[in-house]
mmCIF file of C-alpha atoms in Angstrom:
data_model
loop_
_atom_site.group_PDB
_atom_site.id
_atom_site.type_symbol
_atom_site.label_atom_id
_atom_site.label_comp_id
_atom_site.label_asym_id
_atom_site.label_seq_id
_atom_site.Cartn_x
_atom_site.Cartn_y
_atom_site.Cartn_z
ATOM 1 C CA MET A 1 0.044 -0.051 0.047
ATOM 2 C CA LYS A 2 1.183 3.493 -0.771
ATOM 3 C CA ASN A 3 1.373 5.903 2.120
ATOM 4 C CA VAL A 4 0.376 9.450 0.995
ATOM 5 C CA LYS A 5 0.875 12.343 3.175
ATOM 6 C CA VAL A 6 -1.479 15.394 2.200
ATOM 7 C CA PHE A 7 -0.456 18.951 2.980
ATOM 8 C CA GLY A 8 -1.310 22.413 1.863
ATOM 9 C CA LEU A 9 0.359 25.558 0.688
ATOM 10 C CA ASN A 10 -2.273 28.408 0.588
ATOM 11 C CA LEU A 11 0.433 31.046 -0.431
ATOM 12 C CA ASP A 12 -1.211 33.549 -2.883
ATOM 13 C CA PRO A 13 1.122 36.600 -3.556
ATOM 14 C CA ASP A 14 -0.768 37.610 -6.605
ATOM 15 C CA GLU A 15 0.097 41.154 -7.573
ATOM 16 C CA ARG A 16 -2.627 41.728 -10.181
ATOM 17 C CA GLN A 17 -4.894 44.523 -9.419
ATOM 18 C CA GLU A 18 -8.013 42.135 -10.011
ATOM 19 C CA SER A 19 -6.691 39.696 -7.429
ATOM 20 C CA ILE A 20 -6.263 42.392 -4.791
ATOM 21 C CA PHE A 21 -9.768 43.854 -5.658
ATOM 22 C CA ASN A 22 -11.110 40.465 -5.322
ATOM 23 C CA LYS A 23 -9.874 40.030 -1.822
ATOM 24 C CA TYR A 24 -11.118 43.655 -0.745
ATOM 25 C CA SER A 25 -14.622 42.628 -2.132
ATOM 26 C CA ASN A 26 -14.644 39.364 -0.299
ATOM 27 C CA ILE A 27 -14.024 41.294 3.102
ATOM 28 C CA GLU A 28 -16.798 43.736 2.101
ATOM 29 C CA SER A 29 -19.351 41.109 1.260
ATOM 30 C CA GLY A 30 -18.313 38.639 4.156
ATOM 31 C CA PHE A 31 -17.466 35.876 1.666
ATOM 32 C CA ILE A 32 -15.808 33.061 3.433
ATOM 33 C CA ASN A 33 -14.991 29.652 2.361
ATOM 34 C CA ASP A 34 -12.256 26.951 2.997
ATOM 35 C CA ASP A 35 -8.802 26.938 1.167
ATOM 36 C CA PRO A 36 -8.256 24.370 -1.502
ATOM 37 C CA TYR A 37 -6.346 22.037 0.998
ATOM 38 C CA GLU A 38 -9.029 22.056 3.527
ATOM 39 C CA VAL A 39 -11.893 21.150 0.863
ATOM 40 C CA VAL A 40 -9.911 18.567 -1.021
ATOM 41 C CA SER A 41 -8.347 16.558 1.906
ATOM 42 C CA LYS A 42 -11.543 16.213 3.485
ATOM 43 C CA LYS A 43 -13.008 14.381 0.657
ATOM 44 C CA LEU A 44 -9.900 11.899 -0.026
ATOM 45 C CA ASN A 45 -10.917 8.319 0.609
ATOM 46 C CA ASP A 46 -8.503 5.434 1.171
ATOM 47 C CA THR A 47 -8.504 2.777 -1.419
ATOM 48 C CA SER A 48 -7.036 -0.792 -1.503
ATOM 49 C CA GLU A 49 -3.868 0.795 -2.970
ATOM 50 C CA THR A 50 -3.725 4.157 -1.202
ATOM 51 C CA LYS A 51 -3.921 5.398 2.318
ATOM 52 C CA TYR A 52 -4.199 9.346 2.808
ATOM 53 C CA THR A 53 -2.978 10.832 5.810
ATOM 54 C CA ASN A 54 -3.597 14.719 6.212
ATOM 55 C CA ILE A 55 -0.863 16.405 7.987
ATOM 56 C CA GLY A 56 -1.894 20.075 7.791
ATOM 57 C CA LYS A 57 -0.815 23.291 6.112
ATOM 58 C CA ILE A 58 2.593 25.027 5.786
ATOM 59 C CA GLN A 59 2.124 28.199 7.825
ATOM 60 C CA VAL A 60 1.822 31.220 5.615
ATOM 61 C CA GLU A 61 2.110 34.935 6.525
ATOM 62 C CA PRO A 62 -1.629 36.019 7.039
ATOM 63 C CA TRP A 63 -1.534 38.928 4.470
ATOM 64 C CA LEU A 64 -0.118 36.416 1.789
ATOM 65 C CA ILE A 65 -2.948 33.853 1.990
ATOM 66 C CA PRO A 66 -6.037 33.941 -0.448
ATOM 67 C CA ASN A 67 -8.634 35.241 2.261
ATOM 68 C CA PRO A 68 -6.735 37.690 4.454
ATOM 69 C CA LYS A 69 -8.650 38.750 7.590
ATOM 70 C CA GLU A 70 -9.647 42.567 7.594
ATOM 71 C CA GLU A 71 -7.015 43.399 10.163
ATOM 72 C CA ASP A 72 -4.169 42.145 7.629
ATOM 73 C CA MET A 73 -5.591 43.801 4.658
ATOM 74 C CA PHE A 74 -3.420 46.953 5.122
ATOM 75 C CA MET A 75 -0.616 44.963 3.676
ATOM 76 C CA VAL A 76 -2.302 43.692 0.723
ATOM 77 C CA GLY A 77 -1.413 46.168 -2.025
ATOM 78 C CA VAL A 78 0.558 46.048 -5.147
ATOM 79 C CA ASP A 79 3.680 47.585 -3.542
ATOM 80 C CA ASN A 80 4.063 45.192 -0.791
ATOM 81 C CA LEU A 81 3.352 42.136 -3.072
ATOM 82 C CA VAL A 82 5.706 43.266 -5.770
ATOM 83 C CA ALA A 83 8.344 43.824 -3.029
ATOM 84 C CA PHE A 84 7.691 40.215 -1.533
ATOM 85 C CA ILE A 85 8.158 38.675 -5.036
ATOM 86 C CA ASP A 86 11.382 40.657 -6.055
ATOM 87 C CA ALA A 87 12.986 39.797 -2.620
ATOM 88 C CA ASP A 88 12.581 36.164 -3.602
ATOM 89 C CA GLY A 89 9.879 35.531 -1.201
ATOM 90 C CA CYS A 90 8.369 32.748 -3.141
ATOM 91 C CA ARG A 91 11.665 31.071 -2.959
ATOM 92 C CA GLU A 92 11.738 31.102 0.861
ATOM 93 C CA TYR A 93 8.283 29.472 0.972
ATOM 94 C CA SER A 94 9.567 26.760 -1.520
ATOM 95 C CA CYS A 95 12.487 26.151 0.852
ATOM 96 C CA LYS A 96 9.813 25.731 3.594
ATOM 97 C CA VAL A 97 8.143 23.137 1.475
ATOM 98 C CA LYS A 98 11.297 21.405 0.866
ATOM 99 C CA GLU A 99 12.102 21.137 4.578
ATOM 100 C CA PHE A 100 8.528 20.249 5.269
ATOM 101 C CA VAL A 101 8.636 17.305 3.075
ATOM 102 C CA LYS A 102 12.048 16.127 4.333
ATOM 103 C CA ASP A 103 10.948 16.377 7.982
ATOM 104 C CA LYS A 104 7.189 15.330 7.976
ATOM 105 C CA VAL A 105 6.558 13.296 4.879
ATOM 106 C CA LEU A 106 9.376 11.246 3.544
ATOM 107 C CA PRO A 107 9.967 8.073 3.346
ATOM 108 C CA ASP A 108 6.049 8.475 2.457
ATOM 109 C CA VAL A 109 4.522 9.988 -0.558
ATOM 110 C CA PRO A 110 3.807 13.931 -0.858
ATOM 111 C CA LEU A 111 0.833 15.300 -2.078
ATOM 112 C CA MET A 112 0.556 19.124 -1.967
ATOM 113 C CA ILE A 113 -2.703 20.832 -2.669
ATOM 114 C CA GLY A 114 -2.644 24.734 -2.920
ATOM 115 C CA VAL A 115 -2.155 27.919 -4.640
ATOM 116 C CA ASP A 116 1.240 29.392 -5.668
ATOM 117 C CA HIS A 117 2.895 27.041 -8.173
ATOM 118 C CA SER A 118 6.344 27.893 -7.082
ATOM 119 C CA GLY A 119 5.811 25.691 -4.060
ATOM 120 C CA THR A 120 6.259 22.743 -6.351
ATOM 121 C CA GLY A 121 10.014 23.455 -6.580
ATOM 122 C CA GLY A 122 10.404 22.504 -2.926
ATOM 123 C CA CYS A 123 8.869 19.166 -3.206
ATOM 124 C CA ILE A 124 11.002 18.400 -6.309
ATOM 125 C CA GLU A 125 14.070 19.336 -4.517
ATOM 126 C CA ALA A 126 13.383 17.223 -1.593
ATOM 127 C CA LEU A 127 12.650 14.271 -3.813
ATOM 128 C CA ALA A 128 15.499 14.932 -6.064
ATOM 129 C CA GLU A 129 17.853 14.886 -3.019
ATOM 130 C CA LYS A 130 16.316 11.641 -1.781
ATOM 131 C CA TYR A 131 16.084 9.557 -4.929
ATOM 132 C CA GLY A 132 18.994 11.438 -6.841
ATOM 133 C CA LYS A 133 18.270 13.911 -9.488
ATOM 134 C CA GLY A 134 19.259 11.372 -12.282
ATOM 135 C CA ASN A 135 16.701 9.069 -11.114
ATOM 136 C CA LEU A 136 13.518 11.407 -11.048
ATOM 137 C CA SER A 137 11.443 12.624 -13.863
ATOM 138 C CA VAL A 138 9.002 15.463 -13.527
ATOM 139 C CA VAL A 139 5.891 15.405 -15.423
ATOM 140 C CA MET A 140 3.911 18.702 -15.478
ATOM 141 C CA LEU A 141 0.431 19.504 -16.906
ATOM 142 C CA ASP A 142 0.259 23.418 -17.208
ATOM 143 C CA SER A 143 -1.167 25.794 -19.698
ATOM 144 C CA HIS A 144 2.016 27.875 -19.026
ATOM 145 C CA PHE A 145 5.794 26.936 -19.103
ATOM 146 C CA ASP A 146 6.945 27.961 -15.823
ATOM 147 C CA GLY A 147 10.405 28.786 -16.846
ATOM 148 C CA ILE A 148 10.097 32.222 -17.937
ATOM 149 C CA ILE A 149 11.795 34.801 -15.883
ATOM 150 C CA PRO A 150 10.344 38.256 -15.276
ATOM 151 C CA THR A 151 12.804 40.194 -17.751
ATOM 152 C CA GLN A 152 11.623 38.033 -20.474
ATOM 153 C CA ARG A 153 7.889 38.139 -19.510
ATOM 154 C CA LEU A 154 8.041 41.958 -19.489
ATOM 155 C CA LYS A 155 9.508 42.213 -22.835
ATOM 156 C CA LEU A 156 6.378 40.682 -24.022
ATOM 157 C CA ILE A 157 4.153 42.787 -22.075
ATOM 158 C CA GLN A 158 6.032 45.900 -23.101
ATOM 159 C CA HIS A 159 5.589 44.720 -26.826
ATOM 160 C CA ASP A 160 1.962 44.241 -26.280
ATOM 161 C CA ILE A 161 1.649 47.949 -24.871
ATOM 162 C CA ASP A 162 3.597 49.241 -27.995
ATOM 163 C CA TYR A 163 1.604 47.490 -30.510
ATOM 164 C CA ASN A 164 -1.833 46.281 -29.307
ATOM 165 C CA PRO A 165 -4.418 49.316 -29.078
ATOM 166 C CA ASN A 166 -6.519 47.103 -27.007
ATOM 167 C CA THR A 167 -3.789 46.073 -24.510
ATOM 168 C CA LYS A 168 -4.812 45.462 -20.768
ATOM 169 C CA PHE A 169 -1.527 46.791 -19.654
ATOM 170 C CA SER A 170 -0.409 50.300 -19.158
ATOM 171 C CA LYS A 171 2.814 51.859 -20.147
ATOM 172 C CA ASP A 172 2.700 54.077 -16.983
ATOM 173 C CA ASP A 173 2.747 51.264 -14.646
ATOM 174 C CA PRO A 174 6.127 51.350 -12.918
ATOM 175 C CA TYR A 175 6.024 47.654 -12.109
ATOM 176 C CA LEU A 176 6.230 46.570 -15.764
ATOM 177 C CA TYR A 177 9.932 47.704 -15.851
ATOM 178 C CA ASN A 178 13.294 46.917 -14.111
ATOM 179 C CA ARG A 179 12.041 43.993 -12.145
ATOM 180 C CA ILE A 180 14.305 41.364 -10.528
ATOM 181 C CA ASP A 181 14.574 37.963 -11.977
ATOM 182 C CA SER A 182 13.078 36.293 -9.034
ATOM 183 C CA TYR A 183 11.917 32.635 -8.224
ATOM 184 C CA ASN A 184 8.198 32.677 -8.684
ATOM 185 C CA ALA A 185 5.329 30.688 -9.877
ATOM 186 C CA ASP A 186 6.125 32.011 -13.600
ATOM 187 C CA SER A 187 9.790 31.157 -13.371
ATOM 188 C CA PHE A 188 10.733 28.530 -10.953
ATOM 189 C CA LEU A 189 11.433 25.810 -13.544
ATOM 190 C CA TYR A 190 14.139 28.131 -14.667
ATOM 191 C CA PHE A 191 15.867 28.207 -11.335
ATOM 192 C CA LEU A 192 15.538 24.563 -10.813
ATOM 193 C CA LEU A 193 17.280 23.888 -14.270
ATOM 194 C CA SER A 194 19.852 26.487 -14.021
ATOM 195 C CA GLU A 195 20.854 25.499 -10.466
ATOM 196 C CA LYS A 196 21.051 21.837 -11.474
ATOM 197 C CA LYS A 197 18.470 20.668 -8.913
ATOM 198 C CA ILE A 198 16.925 18.564 -11.819
ATOM 199 C CA LEU A 199 18.072 17.462 -15.030
ATOM 200 C CA ALA A 200 16.548 18.859 -18.210
ATOM 201 C CA LYS A 201 16.128 15.600 -20.112
ATOM 202 C CA ASN A 202 13.818 14.570 -17.030
ATOM 203 C CA LEU A 203 11.561 17.373 -17.325
ATOM 204 C CA PHE A 204 8.206 17.142 -19.342
ATOM 205 C CA VAL A 205 5.840 19.919 -19.462
ATOM 206 C CA LEU A 206 2.447 19.046 -21.190
ATOM 207 C CA GLY A 207 -0.393 21.081 -22.627
ATOM 208 C CA VAL A 208 1.274 24.572 -22.711
ATOM 209 C CA SER A 209 -0.454 27.422 -24.584
ATOM 210 C CA ASP A 210 2.281 30.000 -24.509
ATOM 211 C CA TYR A 211 4.560 28.032 -26.740
ATOM 212 C CA PRO A 212 6.059 30.645 -29.241
ATOM 213 C CA PRO A 213 5.078 30.240 -32.897
ATOM 214 C CA ASN A 214 7.749 29.693 -35.521
ATOM 215 C CA SER A 215 7.259 33.205 -36.841
ATOM 216 C CA ALA A 216 8.527 34.714 -33.732
ATOM 217 C CA LYS A 217 11.951 33.286 -34.748
ATOM 218 C CA ASP A 218 12.060 36.014 -37.556
ATOM 219 C CA ALA A 219 10.238 38.648 -35.720
ATOM 220 C CA ARG A 220 11.427 42.345 -36.421
ATOM 221 C CA ASP A 221 11.034 43.445 -32.792
ATOM 222 C CA PRO A 222 14.261 42.034 -30.908
ATOM 223 C CA ARG A 223 12.192 41.328 -27.824
ATOM 224 C CA ILE A 224 9.789 38.761 -29.486
ATOM 225 C CA LYS A 225 13.028 37.131 -31.214
ATOM 226 C CA GLU A 226 14.725 37.038 -27.702
ATOM 227 C CA TYR A 227 11.832 35.410 -26.053
ATOM 228 C CA PHE A 228 11.552 32.680 -29.055
ATOM 229 C CA GLU A 229 15.191 32.035 -28.411
ATOM 230 C CA PHE A 230 14.982 31.967 -24.642
ATOM 231 C CA TYR A 231 11.952 29.613 -24.825
ATOM 232 C CA LYS A 232 13.433 27.372 -27.424
ATOM 233 C CA LYS A 233 16.701 26.947 -25.379
ATOM 234 C CA PHE A 234 15.038 24.775 -22.814
ATOM 235 C CA GLU A 235 14.130 22.236 -25.499
ATOM 236 C CA ASP A 236 17.762 22.417 -26.982
ATOM 237 C CA ASP A 237 18.853 21.585 -23.415
ATOM 238 C CA GLY A 238 16.751 18.728 -23.378
ATOM 239 C CA VAL A 239 13.432 19.734 -21.733
ATOM 240 C CA THR A 240 10.409 18.104 -23.420
ATOM 241 C CA ILE A 241 7.533 20.903 -23.852
ATOM 242 C CA LEU A 242 4.367 19.447 -25.732
ATOM 243 C CA PRO A 243 2.268 22.436 -26.582
ATOM 244 C CA LYS A 244 -1.535 22.286 -26.516
ATOM 245 C CA ASN A 245 -2.064 22.399 -30.343
ATOM 246 C CA ARG A 246 0.240 19.754 -30.990
ATOM 247 C CA LEU A 247 -1.156 17.359 -28.144
ATOM 248 C CA LYS A 248 -4.596 17.826 -29.491
ATOM 249 C CA ALA A 249 -3.642 17.275 -33.223
ATOM 250 C CA ASN A 250 -2.625 13.667 -32.510
ATOM 251 C CA PHE A 251 -3.229 12.998 -28.835
ATOM 252 C CA GLU A 252 -2.333 9.314 -28.540
ATOM 253 C CA MET A 253 0.865 9.373 -30.536
ATOM 254 C CA SER A 254 1.991 12.729 -29.026
ATOM 255 C CA LEU A 255 1.737 11.082 -25.600
ATOM 256 C CA LYS A 256 3.498 8.107 -26.630
ATOM 257 C CA LYS A 257 6.529 10.041 -27.809
ATOM 258 C CA VAL A 258 6.698 11.614 -24.594
ATOM 259 C CA PHE A 259 6.317 8.744 -22.317
ATOM 260 C CA GLU A 260 8.879 6.906 -24.124
ATOM 261 C CA LYS A 261 11.422 9.303 -23.126
ATOM 262 C CA ILE A 262 10.844 8.941 -19.377
ATOM 263 C CA LYS A 263 13.809 6.642 -18.521
ATOM 264 C CA THR A 264 14.077 7.270 -14.800
ATOM 265 C CA PRO A 265 12.628 4.726 -11.960
ATOM 266 C CA TYR A 266 10.769 7.529 -10.104
ATOM 267 C CA VAL A 267 8.420 10.322 -11.192
ATOM 268 C CA TYR A 268 6.724 13.229 -9.773
ATOM 269 C CA ILE A 269 3.422 14.579 -11.283
ATOM 270 C CA SER A 270 2.506 18.376 -10.973
ATOM 271 C CA VAL A 271 -0.882 19.605 -12.161
ATOM 272 C CA ASP A 272 -1.322 23.195 -12.518
ATOM 273 C CA ILE A 273 -5.197 23.280 -12.505
ATOM 274 C CA ASP A 274 -5.248 25.865 -15.243
ATOM 275 C CA ILE A 275 -4.450 23.025 -17.596
ATOM 276 C CA GLY A 276 -8.475 23.001 -17.751
ATOM 277 C CA SER A 277 -9.076 26.819 -17.544
ATOM 278 C CA ARG A 278 -12.292 27.872 -19.215
ATOM 279 C CA GLN A 279 -12.791 24.479 -20.768
ATOM 280 C CA ALA A 280 -13.089 22.111 -17.844
ATOM 281 C CA LEU A 281 -13.272 24.513 -15.022
ATOM 282 C CA ASN A 282 -13.196 28.164 -13.893
ATOM 283 C CA GLY A 283 -11.518 27.884 -10.520
ATOM 284 C CA ALA A 284 -7.840 28.566 -11.437
ATOM 285 C CA ARG A 285 -5.825 31.687 -10.813
ATOM 286 C CA PHE A 286 -4.920 32.411 -14.278
ATOM 287 C CA LEU A 287 -7.806 32.064 -16.953
ATOM 288 C CA ASP A 288 -5.794 33.664 -19.992
ATOM 289 C CA TYR A 289 -5.620 30.663 -21.973
ATOM 290 C CA LEU A 290 -8.276 27.985 -23.204
ATOM 291 C CA GLY A 291 -7.117 24.706 -21.312
ATOM 292 C CA LEU A 292 -7.854 21.105 -22.144
ATOM 293 C CA GLU A 293 -11.304 19.504 -21.690
ATOM 294 C CA GLU A 294 -11.856 17.385 -18.553
ATOM 295 C CA SER A 295 -11.638 14.015 -20.467
ATOM 296 C CA GLU A 296 -8.235 15.175 -22.051
ATOM 297 C CA ILE A 297 -6.768 15.722 -18.634
ATOM 298 C CA TYR A 298 -7.604 12.325 -17.465
ATOM 299 C CA ARG A 299 -6.308 10.648 -20.581
ATOM 300 C CA ILE A 300 -2.940 12.072 -19.961
ATOM 301 C CA LEU A 301 -2.895 11.080 -16.316
ATOM 302 C CA ASP A 302 -4.210 7.569 -17.079
ATOM 303 C CA GLY A 303 -1.542 7.454 -19.854
ATOM 304 C CA ILE A 304 1.313 8.480 -17.307
ATOM 305 C CA VAL A 305 0.118 5.918 -14.677
ATOM 306 C CA LYS A 306 -0.382 3.081 -17.335
ATOM 307 C CA TYR A 307 2.991 3.758 -18.737
ATOM 308 C CA SER A 308 4.667 3.863 -15.175
ATOM 309 C CA LYS A 309 2.984 0.620 -14.132
ATOM 310 C CA GLU A 310 4.218 -1.080 -17.457
ATOM 311 C CA LYS A 311 7.814 0.161 -16.955
ATOM 312 C CA ARG A 312 7.776 -0.220 -13.270
ATOM 313 C CA ILE A 313 8.361 3.454 -12.608
ATOM 314 C CA GLU A 314 7.260 4.501 -9.103
ATOM 315 C CA ILE A 315 5.141 7.646 -8.591
ATOM 316 C CA VAL A 316 6.810 9.135 -5.642
ATOM 317 C CA GLY A 317 4.942 12.562 -5.347
ATOM 318 C CA ALA A 318 2.263 14.859 -6.749
ATOM 319 C CA ASP A 319 0.494 18.078 -6.441
ATOM 320 C CA VAL A 320 -2.550 20.039 -7.614
ATOM 321 C CA MET A 321 -1.698 23.852 -7.526
ATOM 322 C CA GLU A 322 -3.082 27.301 -8.848
ATOM 323 C CA ILE A 323 -6.664 26.655 -7.292
ATOM 324 C CA ASP A 324 -8.478 30.019 -7.062
ATOM 325 C CA GLN A 325 -10.710 29.361 -3.855
ATOM 326 C CA SER A 326 -12.861 32.404 -4.710
ATOM 327 C CA LYS A 327 -13.899 30.891 -7.786
ATOM 328 C CA ALA A 328 -13.566 27.160 -7.401
ATOM 329 C CA GLY A 329 -17.070 25.500 -6.687
ATOM 330 C CA GLN A 330 -18.759 28.552 -7.125
ATOM 331 C CA LYS A 331 -21.840 28.919 -9.522
ATOM 332 C CA PHE A 332 -21.244 30.482 -12.894
ATOM 333 C CA GLY A 333 -24.384 30.949 -14.822
ATOM 334 C CA LYS A 334 -26.609 27.941 -14.310
ATOM 335 C CA ASN A 335 -23.875 25.429 -13.439
ATOM 336 C CA TYR A 336 -21.249 24.982 -10.505
ATOM 337 C CA ASP A 337 -17.685 25.188 -11.256
ATOM 338 C CA LYS A 338 -15.925 21.694 -11.153
ATOM 339 C CA THR A 339 -12.429 22.622 -9.913
ATOM 340 C CA TYR A 340 -12.729 20.627 -6.625
ATOM 341 C CA ASP A 341 -14.415 17.630 -8.285
ATOM 342 C CA ILE A 342 -11.533 17.542 -11.073
ATOM 343 C CA THR A 343 -8.900 17.880 -8.343
ATOM 344 C CA LEU A 344 -10.245 14.873 -6.458
ATOM 345 C CA GLU A 345 -10.496 12.835 -9.627
ATOM 346 C CA VAL A 346 -7.096 13.725 -10.734
ATOM 347 C CA ILE A 347 -5.593 12.685 -7.283
ATOM 348 C CA LYS A 348 -7.672 9.433 -7.360
ATOM 349 C CA ARG A 349 -6.318 8.605 -11.018
ATOM 350 C CA ILE A 350 -2.698 9.425 -10.053
ATOM 351 C CA PHE A 351 -2.633 7.147 -6.956
ATOM 352 C CA ARG A 352 -4.808 4.357 -8.084
#
């Protein structure tokens, strides 16, 4: 039987105005609900193969959680959140995750449920140290490739400001310039690779929607061309990135080619819930891309599990992250959001 230790990380340092406004609105309306770990962990049921043990949450500063109390809201502003991110605050929490896994989970299997995806880096580091980085593959389902450092991301935004008359960004926003290349939910894979915490050939990111088109290679604007080269270098170094459009064009064959590259005895599975954004669910923090259908998410996971069993690869950890508790499970139109139902099914399929 597999012993799975379930824990939460409700870190939410989202600097976007819409996120901050939402937190203030929740205070004014009295909207209160449980965080993702609390909701999901209560509904996990043991099976003949898996025993789940809930071991609590990693402590997060009260102003950095998804639903701060009214007395902590004075800290919740763009200035403070930017300062936290630029000071590598997300890395500090990733380190807390790593120590938590080493001290309270291992030798059992970690399952993290939460918000900011940067925390995944801590789980991966702990497992890479235990099993050896050459023995651990990481398979990630994500609408974004989380290896993009701020200086590269901001060049795209600045290009959008310059050429898109309908841009949602403002050229007068001081936080769109001169940012630190920090460890965060958008960049943590870059640091795991550049600091050699994991091997590029053992990283597989599936379903991304931000994969640059080939036309970017010859773009006149050097910012676009540089982004293309930055992104593609990950593949040149050995990372496997499977864009959503390529996946959907030939689902089974695309997955088969990816799985055949997994040669390690251990694998970690990370699911950014935005893999189903605006298609299967609406309870993700970021909904900028149209994600996969619910059935497609399960097909990927079933394929990973099937291949792992065939090749005797052990699944030694998993997470489901980037859940927005203000939207997850809420009513949209005539229907209720399925984020939590899908999260539970994802976990069930990974560990069955």
